Coordinates of C-alpha atoms and ligand atoms in Angstrom, one line a residue:
G1 CA 116.3 42.9 124.3
T2 CA 117.5 40.1 122.0
T3 CA 116.7 41.7 118.6
L4 CA 117.5 45.2 117.2
G5 CA 113.9 46.2 117.1
A6 CA 113.1 45.2 120.5
S7 CA 116.2 46.7 122.1
A8 CA 115.6 50.0 120.2
A9 CA 112.0 50.0 121.5
E10 CA 113.3 49.6 125.0
K11 CA 115.0 52.9 124.6
G12 CA 112.0 54.6 123.0
R13 CA 113.5 54.2 119.4
Y14 CA 112.9 52.1 116.3
F15 CA 115.4 50.2 114.3
G16 CA 114.6 49.8 110.7
T17 CA 115.9 48.7 107.3
A18 CA 115.5 49.4 103.7
V19 CA 113.3 46.8 102.0
A20 CA 113.1 45.9 98.4
A21 CA 109.7 44.4 97.3
Y22 CA 111.1 41.7 95.2
K23 CA 113.0 40.1 98.0
L24 CA 109.8 39.6 100.0
S25 CA 109.6 36.0 98.5
D26 CA 113.3 35.4 99.9
A27 CA 112.6 33.3 103.1
T28 CA 116.1 34.1 104.6
Y29 CA 115.5 37.8 104.0
V30 CA 112.0 37.9 105.4
G31 CA 113.0 35.8 108.3
I32 CA 115.5 38.3 109.4
L33 CA 113.4 41.2 108.4
N34 CA 110.5 40.0 110.7
R35 CA 112.7 38.9 113.5
E36 CA 114.9 42.1 113.8
F37 CA 113.3 45.2 112.5
N38 CA 110.4 47.3 113.4
M39 CA 110.5 50.1 110.7
V40 CA 110.9 49.7 107.0
T41 CA 111.8 52.1 104.1
P42 CA 110.9 51.0 100.6
E43 CA 114.3 51.2 99.0
N44 CA 113.1 52.2 95.5
E45 CA 109.4 51.5 95.4
M46 CA 108.0 54.8 96.5
K47 CA 110.3 56.9 94.2
W48 CA 108.7 59.2 91.5
D49 CA 109.8 56.9 88.7
A50 CA 108.2 53.8 90.4
T51 CA 105.0 55.4 91.5
E52 CA 104.2 57.8 88.5
P53 CA 105.7 56.1 85.5
S54 CA 103.5 58.0 83.1
Q55 CA 102.1 61.5 84.1
N56 CA 99.1 61.3 86.3
Q57 CA 99.1 57.4 86.2
F58 CA 100.0 56.0 89.4
N59 CA 101.3 52.6 90.2
Y60 CA 101.6 51.6 93.9
T61 CA 101.9 47.8 93.5
N62 CA 105.3 47.2 94.8
A63 CA 105.2 49.9 97.4
D64 CA 101.8 48.6 98.7
R65 CA 103.4 45.1 99.0
I66 CA 106.0 46.6 101.3
V67 CA 103.4 48.6 103.4
S68 CA 101.2 45.5 103.6
H69 CA 104.0 43.4 104.9
A70 CA 105.1 46.0 107.4
Q71 CA 101.3 46.4 108.6
A72 CA 101.0 42.6 109.0
N73 CA 104.1 42.3 111.0
G74 CA 103.9 45.3 113.3
M75 CA 106.4 47.5 111.7
R76 CA 106.1 51.2 110.8
V77 CA 107.1 52.7 107.4
R78 CA 109.3 55.7 106.5
G79 CA 108.3 56.9 103.1
H80 CA 111.1 57.5 100.7
A81 CA 111.2 59.9 98.8
L82 CA 108.4 62.4 97.4
A83 CA 110.7 64.9 95.6
W84 CA 114.2 64.2 94.5
H85 CA 116.2 65.2 91.5
S86 CA 117.2 61.4 90.8
Q87 CA 115.1 58.6 89.9
Q88 CA 112.4 60.8 88.1
P89 CA 110.3 59.3 85.2
G90 CA 111.5 60.3 81.8
W91 CA 108.5 62.6 81.4
A92 CA 109.2 64.5 84.5
Q93 CA 113.0 64.9 83.3
N94 CA 111.6 66.6 80.2
L95 CA 109.5 69.2 82.0
S96 CA 110.5 72.5 83.5
G97 CA 109.2 75.6 84.9
T98 CA 105.5 75.9 86.0
A99 CA 104.8 72.5 84.4
L100 CA 107.4 70.8 86.4
R101 CA 106.4 72.6 89.7
Q102 CA 102.7 71.6 89.2
A103 CA 103.7 68.0 88.4
M104 CA 105.8 67.8 91.5
V105 CA 102.9 69.2 93.5
N106 CA 100.5 66.7 92.0
H107 CA 102.9 64.0 92.7
I108 CA 103.3 64.8 96.3
T109 CA 99.6 65.2 96.8
R110 CA 98.7 62.0 95.1
V111 CA 101.2 59.7 96.8
A112 CA 101.0 61.2 100.2
T113 CA 97.2 61.0 100.0
H114 CA 97.5 57.3 98.9
Y115 CA 99.5 56.4 101.9
K116 CA 97.7 59.0 104.4
G117 CA 97.8 57.4 107.8
K118 CA 100.3 54.7 107.1
I119 CA 103.5 56.6 107.0
Y120 CA 105.5 57.4 110.2
A121 CA 107.8 59.9 108.5
W122 CA 108.2 61.0 104.9
D123 CA 111.5 62.0 103.2
V124 CA 109.6 65.0 101.5
V125 CA 112.8 66.3 99.9
N126 CA 116.0 64.2 99.2
E127 CA 119.4 65.4 98.5
A128 CA 118.7 69.0 97.5
F129 CA 122.1 70.4 98.3
A130 CA 125.3 70.2 96.3
D131 CA 128.3 68.2 97.7
S132 CA 130.4 71.3 98.1
G133 CA 130.0 75.1 98.4
G134 CA 127.1 75.1 100.7
V135 CA 124.6 75.8 97.9
R136 CA 121.7 74.0 96.4
R137 CA 122.4 71.2 93.9
D138 CA 121.5 72.2 90.4
S139 CA 118.3 70.2 89.2
N140 CA 115.3 70.6 87.3
L141 CA 113.4 71.1 90.6
Q142 CA 115.9 73.7 91.8
R143 CA 115.5 75.6 88.4
T144 CA 111.8 76.0 89.2
G145 CA 112.7 78.4 92.0
D146 CA 114.4 78.4 95.3
D147 CA 110.9 77.9 97.1
W148 CA 110.4 74.4 95.6
I149 CA 111.6 72.9 98.9
E150 CA 109.2 74.7 101.1
V151 CA 106.4 74.1 98.7
A152 CA 107.0 70.5 98.7
F153 CA 106.7 70.5 102.5
R154 CA 103.6 72.4 102.7
T155 CA 102.0 70.2 100.2
A156 CA 102.9 67.0 102.1
R157 CA 101.6 68.5 105.3
A158 CA 98.3 69.3 103.6
A159 CA 97.9 65.8 102.1
D160 CA 98.9 63.8 105.4
P161 CA 98.9 66.0 108.5
G162 CA 99.8 63.0 110.6
A163 CA 103.1 62.1 108.9
K164 CA 106.4 63.5 110.2
L165 CA 108.1 65.4 107.3
C166 CA 111.7 65.1 106.8
Y167 CA 114.5 66.6 104.8
N168 CA 117.0 63.9 104.0
D169 CA 120.6 64.0 102.7
Y170 CA 124.0 62.5 102.7
N171 CA 127.4 64.0 103.8
T172 CA 125.6 66.0 106.4
D173 CA 127.2 64.1 109.2
N174 CA 130.2 66.1 109.8
W175 CA 129.4 69.2 111.6
T176 CA 132.3 71.4 110.0
W177 CA 131.2 70.5 106.4
A178 CA 129.8 73.2 104.3
K179 CA 126.8 71.0 103.2
T180 CA 125.9 70.2 106.7
Q181 CA 125.9 73.9 107.6
A182 CA 123.6 74.7 104.6
V183 CA 121.2 72.2 105.6
Y184 CA 121.1 73.5 109.1
N185 CA 120.7 77.1 107.9
M186 CA 117.5 75.9 105.8
V187 CA 116.1 74.0 108.6
R188 CA 116.5 77.0 111.0
D189 CA 115.0 79.3 108.4
F190 CA 112.1 76.9 107.9
K191 CA 111.5 76.7 111.7
A192 CA 111.6 80.5 112.0
R193 CA 109.2 81.1 109.1
G194 CA 106.7 78.3 110.0
V195 CA 107.4 76.1 107.1
P196 CA 106.2 72.5 108.3
I197 CA 109.2 70.4 108.9
D198 CA 109.5 67.7 111.8
C199 CA 112.8 65.9 111.1
V200 CA 116.0 65.8 109.5
G201 CA 117.4 62.5 108.0
L202 CA 121.1 61.9 108.1
Q203 CA 121.6 59.1 105.6
S204 CA 125.0 58.3 107.1
H205 CA 126.8 56.3 104.3
F206 CA 130.1 56.1 105.9
N207 CA 133.2 55.3 103.7
S208 CA 136.8 56.4 103.1
G209 CA 135.6 59.5 101.3
S210 CA 133.0 60.4 104.0
P211 CA 134.0 58.6 107.2
Y212 CA 132.1 58.5 110.5
P213 CA 133.1 61.9 112.0
G214 CA 134.0 62.3 115.6
N215 CA 131.6 65.2 115.8
Y216 CA 128.6 63.1 114.6
R217 CA 126.9 63.5 118.1
T218 CA 127.4 67.3 117.8
T219 CA 125.7 67.3 114.4
L220 CA 122.7 65.2 115.8
E221 CA 122.5 67.5 118.8
N222 CA 122.6 70.8 116.8
F223 CA 119.9 69.8 114.5
A224 CA 117.8 68.6 117.3
A225 CA 118.2 71.9 119.1
L226 CA 116.4 73.6 116.1
G227 CA 113.3 71.6 117.3
V228 CA 113.4 68.8 114.9
D229 CA 113.7 65.1 115.4
V230 CA 116.7 63.6 113.8
Q231 CA 116.8 60.2 112.2
I232 CA 119.7 58.2 110.9
T233 CA 118.1 57.0 107.7
E234 CA 120.3 54.9 105.4
L235 CA 123.1 53.7 107.6
D236 CA 125.8 51.6 106.1
I237 CA 129.7 51.5 107.0
E238 CA 132.4 50.4 104.7
G239 CA 134.8 47.9 106.2
S240 CA 134.6 44.7 108.2
G241 CA 135.4 43.0 111.5
T242 CA 136.2 44.9 114.7
T243 CA 136.8 48.2 113.1
Q244 CA 133.4 48.2 111.3
A245 CA 131.8 47.0 114.5
T246 CA 133.2 49.7 116.6
T247 CA 131.9 52.4 114.4
Y248 CA 128.5 50.9 114.2
G249 CA 128.4 50.8 118.1
N250 CA 129.5 54.5 118.1
V251 CA 126.7 55.6 115.7
V252 CA 124.2 53.8 118.0
K253 CA 125.6 55.4 121.2
D254 CA 125.5 58.9 119.5
C255 CA 121.9 58.4 118.6
L256 CA 120.9 57.2 122.1
A257 CA 122.7 60.2 123.6
V258 CA 120.4 62.5 121.8
S259 CA 116.8 62.4 123.0
R260 CA 115.4 63.6 119.7
C261 CA 117.3 61.0 117.7
T262 CA 114.1 58.8 117.3
G263 CA 115.6 55.9 115.3
I264 CA 118.0 54.2 113.1
T265 CA 117.5 52.6 109.8
V266 CA 120.2 50.6 107.9
W267 CA 120.3 50.6 104.1
G268 CA 119.7 46.8 103.6
I269 CA 119.8 43.7 105.5
R270 CA 122.6 41.4 104.3
D271 CA 125.8 42.6 102.6
S272 CA 124.5 41.1 99.4
D273 CA 121.4 43.4 99.6
S274 CA 123.5 46.5 99.7
W275 CA 123.4 49.2 96.9
R276 CA 127.3 49.1 96.9
A277 CA 128.5 46.7 94.3
S278 CA 131.3 45.6 96.4
G279 CA 132.0 45.7 100.1
T280 CA 130.5 44.5 103.2
P281 CA 128.8 47.4 104.8
L282 CA 125.8 45.9 106.6
L283 CA 125.0 43.8 109.7
F284 CA 124.3 40.4 108.1
D285 CA 126.6 38.4 105.9
G286 CA 125.5 37.3 102.5
N287 CA 124.2 34.0 104.2
G288 CA 122.2 36.0 106.8
N289 CA 124.5 35.4 109.5
K290 CA 124.9 38.0 112.2
K291 CA 128.4 39.9 111.8
P292 CA 130.4 41.6 114.7
A293 CA 128.8 44.7 113.6
Y294 CA 125.5 43.2 114.4
T295 CA 126.6 42.3 117.9
A296 CA 128.0 45.8 118.5
V297 CA 124.7 47.4 117.6
L298 CA 122.7 45.1 119.8
D299 CA 125.1 45.6 122.7
A300 CA 124.9 49.5 122.3
L301 CA 121.3 49.3 122.2
N302 CA 121.2 47.3 125.3
A303 CA 123.8 49.2 127.3
G304 CA 123.0 51.6 130.2
Ligands
LIG1 O1 114.3 47.7 88.5 C1 115.3 47.9 87.5 C2 115.3 46.6 86.7 O2 114.2 46.4 86.1 C3 116.5 46.6 85.7 O3 116.6 45.4 85.0 C4 117.8 47.0 86.3 C5 118.9 47.2 85.4 O4 119.9 48.2 85.7 O5 117.6 48.3 87.1 C6 116.6 48.1 88.0 O6 116.6 49.3 88.7 C7 117.6 49.5 89.6 C8 117.1 49.9 91.0 O7 118.0 50.3 91.8 C9 116.3 48.6 91.6 O8 117.3 47.5 91.8 C10 118.3 50.8 89.2 O9 119.1 50.6 87.9 C11 119.3 51.3 90.2 O10 119.8 52.6 89.8 C12 118.6 51.5 91.5 O11 119.6 51.8 92.5 C13 119.1 52.5 93.7 C14 119.6 53.8 93.9 O12 119.2 54.4 95.0 C15 119.2 54.8 92.8 O13 119.5 56.0 92.9 C16 119.5 51.6 94.9 O14 118.8 50.4 94.8 C17 119.1 52.3 96.3 O15 119.6 51.5 97.2 C18 119.7 53.7 96.2 O16 119.1 54.3 97.3 C19 119.7 55.6 97.5 C20 118.6 56.3 98.2 O17 117.3 56.3 97.4 C21 119.0 57.9 98.5 N1 120.2 57.9 99.2 C22 121.3 57.2 98.5 C23 121.0 55.7 98.3 C24 122.1 55.0 97.7 O18 122.5 55.3 96.5

């Protein structure tokens, strides 16, 4: 293939990017998006604060723009994210206990129902584990009870039985890290007890503090062996030039080596689109030109 999406498709995978609705009027941005990608993740537009700014009053305007653009251009959509401690609307931040639990369930039901049939995979729960210690992150949702995660998954399944349901997190790439083990144990437990979970998203924001680990493929393999798909959901890699390109290529090779690694999403198109205030972590430069990292990804997708 000659594009990321077409080359990934030849390997039975997708290649996606995070998309911001307000950039859909940027011709350079849309040109690259439509040419290269066949999966999109709304970067912020499906989050709780965006979709339910006041309790039980839903606003899908910006998320719908992205979904419509995707459908019109033959791209699928990863939904992000139904339940998360961050980017909650103020009213939810002020709730606790049963009221918060019921609000979470209502939110998941309403949003997943609105998008029923249009979402390839939902990040049902995002970032529920602490960065160290192998324990749950403290949050208002966690304080409603340990079962909030499985309740979220059961609620999402009921609302949209056709969507794959993912648990998504960062710093779960290195197999030896306690956070990785904690997520693995949760997924194993969910599979054993029949809690509906179909996939694990590894965000894969690689930088000096959490670099691409040599055991990344092992991590992908071990999650997949639990009977779930694995997806690389928010890939970006600190650095530049040949070093960055080599790491990007290695990530792609690792995914292709694991049959249940179903696709890769980068967290933005141009370096200037990145959530990172500084740095050059993506595949296209600020002018939309292909970087060495792009070529390394394309070559890895086309190898073999
Ligand atoms: O939309 C408002 C705008 O009206 C306001 O003027 C401006 C002033 O600060 O803020 C704008 O909102 C910002 C929003 O991005 C849209 O640009 C928020 O402040 C800013 O916090 C928000 O950042 C997002 C971040 O999640 C929030 O947690 C990033 O764009 C987004 O890339 C990032 O994505 C997360 C994933 O969801 C989960 N995994 C980690 C990843 C990177 O942090």
